[in-house]
Tab-separated table of C-alpha atoms in Angstrom:
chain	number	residue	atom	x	y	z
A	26	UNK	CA	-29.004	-84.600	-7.973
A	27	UNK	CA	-27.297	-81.402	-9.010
A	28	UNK	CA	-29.215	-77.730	-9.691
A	29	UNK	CA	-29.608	-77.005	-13.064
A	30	UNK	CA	-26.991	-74.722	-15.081
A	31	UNK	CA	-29.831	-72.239	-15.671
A	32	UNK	CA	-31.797	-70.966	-13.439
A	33	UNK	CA	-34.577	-68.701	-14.138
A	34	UNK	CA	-35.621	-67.510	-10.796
A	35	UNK	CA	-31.771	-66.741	-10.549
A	36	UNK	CA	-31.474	-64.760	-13.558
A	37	UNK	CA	-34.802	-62.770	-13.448
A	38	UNK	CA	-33.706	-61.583	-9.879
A	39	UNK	CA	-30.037	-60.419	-11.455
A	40	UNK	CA	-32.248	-58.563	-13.760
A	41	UNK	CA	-34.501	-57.288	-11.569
A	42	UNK	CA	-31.547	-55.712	-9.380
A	43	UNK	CA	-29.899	-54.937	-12.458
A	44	UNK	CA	-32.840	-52.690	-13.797
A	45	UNK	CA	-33.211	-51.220	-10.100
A	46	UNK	CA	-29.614	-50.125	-10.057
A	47	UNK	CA	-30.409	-48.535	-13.311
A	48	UNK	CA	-33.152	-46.641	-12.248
A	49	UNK	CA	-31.399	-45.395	-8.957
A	50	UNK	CA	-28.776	-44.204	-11.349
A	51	UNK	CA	-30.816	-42.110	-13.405
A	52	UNK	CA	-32.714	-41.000	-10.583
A	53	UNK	CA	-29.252	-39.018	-9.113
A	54	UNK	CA	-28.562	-37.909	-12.463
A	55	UNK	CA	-32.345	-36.341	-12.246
A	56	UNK	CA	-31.733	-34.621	-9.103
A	57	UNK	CA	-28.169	-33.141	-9.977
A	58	UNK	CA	-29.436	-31.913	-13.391
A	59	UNK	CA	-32.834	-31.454	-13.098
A	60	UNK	CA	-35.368	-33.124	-15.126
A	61	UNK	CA	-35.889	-30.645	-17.798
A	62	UNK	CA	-32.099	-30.521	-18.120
A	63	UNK	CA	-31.633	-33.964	-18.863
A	64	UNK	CA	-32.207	-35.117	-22.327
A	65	UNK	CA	-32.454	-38.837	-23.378
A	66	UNK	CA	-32.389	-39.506	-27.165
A	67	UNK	CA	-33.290	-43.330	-27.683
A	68	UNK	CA	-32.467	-45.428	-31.236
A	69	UNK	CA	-34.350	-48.429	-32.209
A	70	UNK	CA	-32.304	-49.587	-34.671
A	71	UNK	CA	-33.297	-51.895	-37.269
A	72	UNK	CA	-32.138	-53.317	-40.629
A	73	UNK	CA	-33.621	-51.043	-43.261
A	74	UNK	CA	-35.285	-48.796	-40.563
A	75	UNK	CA	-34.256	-47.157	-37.199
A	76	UNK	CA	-36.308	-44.767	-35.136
A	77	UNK	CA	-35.317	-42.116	-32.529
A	78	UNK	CA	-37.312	-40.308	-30.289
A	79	UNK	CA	-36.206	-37.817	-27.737
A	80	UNK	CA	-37.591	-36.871	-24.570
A	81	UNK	CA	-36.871	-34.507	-21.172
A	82	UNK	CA	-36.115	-36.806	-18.109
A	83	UNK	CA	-38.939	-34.523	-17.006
A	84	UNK	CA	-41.656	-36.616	-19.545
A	85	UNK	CA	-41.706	-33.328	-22.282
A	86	UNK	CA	-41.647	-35.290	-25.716
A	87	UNK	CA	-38.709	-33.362	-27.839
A	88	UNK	CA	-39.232	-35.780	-30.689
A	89	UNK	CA	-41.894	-38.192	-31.005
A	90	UNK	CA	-41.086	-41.533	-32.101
A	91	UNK	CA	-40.003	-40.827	-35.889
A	92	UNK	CA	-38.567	-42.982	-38.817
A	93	UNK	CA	-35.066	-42.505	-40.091
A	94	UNK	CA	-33.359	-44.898	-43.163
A	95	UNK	CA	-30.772	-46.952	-42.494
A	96	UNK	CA	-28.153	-45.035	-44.613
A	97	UNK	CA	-25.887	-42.234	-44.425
A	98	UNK	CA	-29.003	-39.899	-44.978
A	99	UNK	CA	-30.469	-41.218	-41.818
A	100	UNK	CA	-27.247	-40.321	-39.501
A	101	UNK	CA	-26.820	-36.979	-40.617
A	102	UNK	CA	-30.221	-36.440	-40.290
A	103	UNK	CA	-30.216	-37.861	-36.789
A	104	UNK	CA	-26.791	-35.614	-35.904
A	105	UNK	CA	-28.953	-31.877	-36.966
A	106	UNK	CA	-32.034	-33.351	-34.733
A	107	UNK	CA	-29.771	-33.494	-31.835
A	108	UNK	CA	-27.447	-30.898	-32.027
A	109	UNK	CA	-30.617	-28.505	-32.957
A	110	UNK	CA	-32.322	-29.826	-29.660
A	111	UNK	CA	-28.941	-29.480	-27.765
A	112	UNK	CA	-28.380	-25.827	-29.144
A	113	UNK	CA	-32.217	-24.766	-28.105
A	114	UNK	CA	-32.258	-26.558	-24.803
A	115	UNK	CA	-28.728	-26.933	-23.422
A	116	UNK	CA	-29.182	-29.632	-21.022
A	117	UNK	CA	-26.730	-31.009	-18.715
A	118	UNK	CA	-26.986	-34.111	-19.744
A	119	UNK	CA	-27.502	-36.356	-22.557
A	120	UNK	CA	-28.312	-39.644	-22.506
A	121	UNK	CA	-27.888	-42.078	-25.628
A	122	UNK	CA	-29.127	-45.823	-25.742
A	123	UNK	CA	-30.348	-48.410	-27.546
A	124	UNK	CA	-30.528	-52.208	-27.984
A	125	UNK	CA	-27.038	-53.708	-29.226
A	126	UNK	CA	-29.345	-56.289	-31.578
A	127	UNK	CA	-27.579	-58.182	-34.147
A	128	UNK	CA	-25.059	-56.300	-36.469
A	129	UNK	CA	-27.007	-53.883	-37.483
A	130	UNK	CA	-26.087	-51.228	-34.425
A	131	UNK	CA	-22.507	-51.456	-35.125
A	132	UNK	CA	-22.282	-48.565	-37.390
A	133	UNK	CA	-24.454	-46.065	-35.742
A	134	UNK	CA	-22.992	-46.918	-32.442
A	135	UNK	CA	-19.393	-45.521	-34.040
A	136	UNK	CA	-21.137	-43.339	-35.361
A	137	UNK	CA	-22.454	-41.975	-31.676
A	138	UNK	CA	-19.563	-42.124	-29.734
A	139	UNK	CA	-17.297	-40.169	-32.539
A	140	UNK	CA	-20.580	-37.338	-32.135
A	141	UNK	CA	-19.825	-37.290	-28.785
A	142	UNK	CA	-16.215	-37.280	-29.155
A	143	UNK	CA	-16.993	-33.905	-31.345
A	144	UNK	CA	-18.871	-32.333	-27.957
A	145	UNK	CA	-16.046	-33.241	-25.453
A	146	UNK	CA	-13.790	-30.466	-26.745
A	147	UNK	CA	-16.359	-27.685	-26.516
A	148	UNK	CA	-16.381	-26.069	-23.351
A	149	UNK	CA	-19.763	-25.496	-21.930
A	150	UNK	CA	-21.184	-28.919	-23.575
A	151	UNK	CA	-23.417	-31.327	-21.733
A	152	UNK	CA	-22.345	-34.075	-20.509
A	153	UNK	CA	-22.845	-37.243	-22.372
A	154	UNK	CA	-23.838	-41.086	-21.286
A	155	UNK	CA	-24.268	-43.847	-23.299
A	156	UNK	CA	-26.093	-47.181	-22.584
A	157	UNK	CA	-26.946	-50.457	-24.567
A	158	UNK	CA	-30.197	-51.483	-23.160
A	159	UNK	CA	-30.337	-55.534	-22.932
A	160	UNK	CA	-32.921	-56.573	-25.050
A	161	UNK	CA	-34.943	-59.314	-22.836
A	162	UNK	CA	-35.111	-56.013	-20.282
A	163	UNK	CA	-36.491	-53.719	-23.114
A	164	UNK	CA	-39.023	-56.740	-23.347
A	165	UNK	CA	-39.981	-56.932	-20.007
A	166	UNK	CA	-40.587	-53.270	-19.106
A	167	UNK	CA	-42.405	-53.605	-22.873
A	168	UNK	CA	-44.489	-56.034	-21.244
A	169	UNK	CA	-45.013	-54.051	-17.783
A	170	UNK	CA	-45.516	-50.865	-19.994
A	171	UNK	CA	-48.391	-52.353	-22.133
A	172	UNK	CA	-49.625	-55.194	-21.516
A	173	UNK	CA	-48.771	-56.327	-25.143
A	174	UNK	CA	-45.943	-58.832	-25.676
A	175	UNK	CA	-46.138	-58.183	-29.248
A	176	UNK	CA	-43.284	-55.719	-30.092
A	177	UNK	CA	-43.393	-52.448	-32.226
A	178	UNK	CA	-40.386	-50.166	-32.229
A	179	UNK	CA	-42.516	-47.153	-30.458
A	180	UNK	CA	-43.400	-49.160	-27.873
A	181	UNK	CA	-39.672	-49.936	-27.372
A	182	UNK	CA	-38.747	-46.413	-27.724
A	183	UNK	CA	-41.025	-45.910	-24.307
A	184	UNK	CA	-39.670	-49.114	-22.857
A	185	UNK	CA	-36.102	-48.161	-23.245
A	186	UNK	CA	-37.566	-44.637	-21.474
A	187	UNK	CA	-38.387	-46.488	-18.523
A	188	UNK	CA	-34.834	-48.228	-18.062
A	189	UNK	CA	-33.306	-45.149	-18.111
């Protein structure tokens, strides 16, 4: 008898080492930086809806978890919250993610690495990372986070925080 093709013990450990590798990674960004210089601006996007929050590596809330439409209102609206927070604060680093879910992240991911394309010619701006969070991850630290397997896009937005 052969093993199966899937194996979920298998793949829950990959994901498990995969999230710890994560973690380590942000943690060395934490210590060259400095917490309160590292700013990580997290999208929840969603069909007719997206949300953003933005938060210190240090755990100071910049933005609480906030609605935004789906149009080209939303994205320049989303462009002055961040360049606002990255002319007051100045960090050394900024950290973009969000889930790649269906089709409906397309655009705004364009849209995010051409506004970071505008901040690599500037001289003294931060450095920029950007992540795609796997979804059944954002789940599980949901899950670890709260206790609630039922999903709401704040809770995500603090999920996504923790797989930083």
């Amino acid at each position: 008898m052969t093993a199966p093709i899937f194996n979920p013990e298998h793949r829950l450990h990959n994901l498990e080492s995969h999230f710890a590798e994560q973690i380590a990674a942000f943690r060395r960004c934490i210590s060259r930086y400095g917490p309160e210089r590292v700013m990580v601006v997290l999208l929840d996007i969603g069909k007719n809806l997206h949300w953003v929050s933005v938060t210190t590596a240090a755990g100071r809330q910049l933005v609480w978890p906030r609605r935004l439409p789906a149009n080209r209102n939303g994205m320049l609206e989303f462009q002055t919250i961040v360049h606002t927070l990255i002319e007051q604060y100045r960090p050394g680093l900024v950290l973009f993610g969000h889930e790649p879910c269906s089709v409906y992240h397309e655009p705004w991911a364009r849209m995010l690495r051409q506004f970071i394309a505008g901040y690599a010619a500037a001289e003294c701006a931060p450095v920029f990372k950007y992540r795609h969070f796997n979804p059944y991850q954002v789940k599980l630290a949901r899950c670890q986070t709260t206790m609630r397997h039922r999903k709401s896009d704040p809770r995500d937005l603090a999920a996504m925080f923790d797989l930083a």
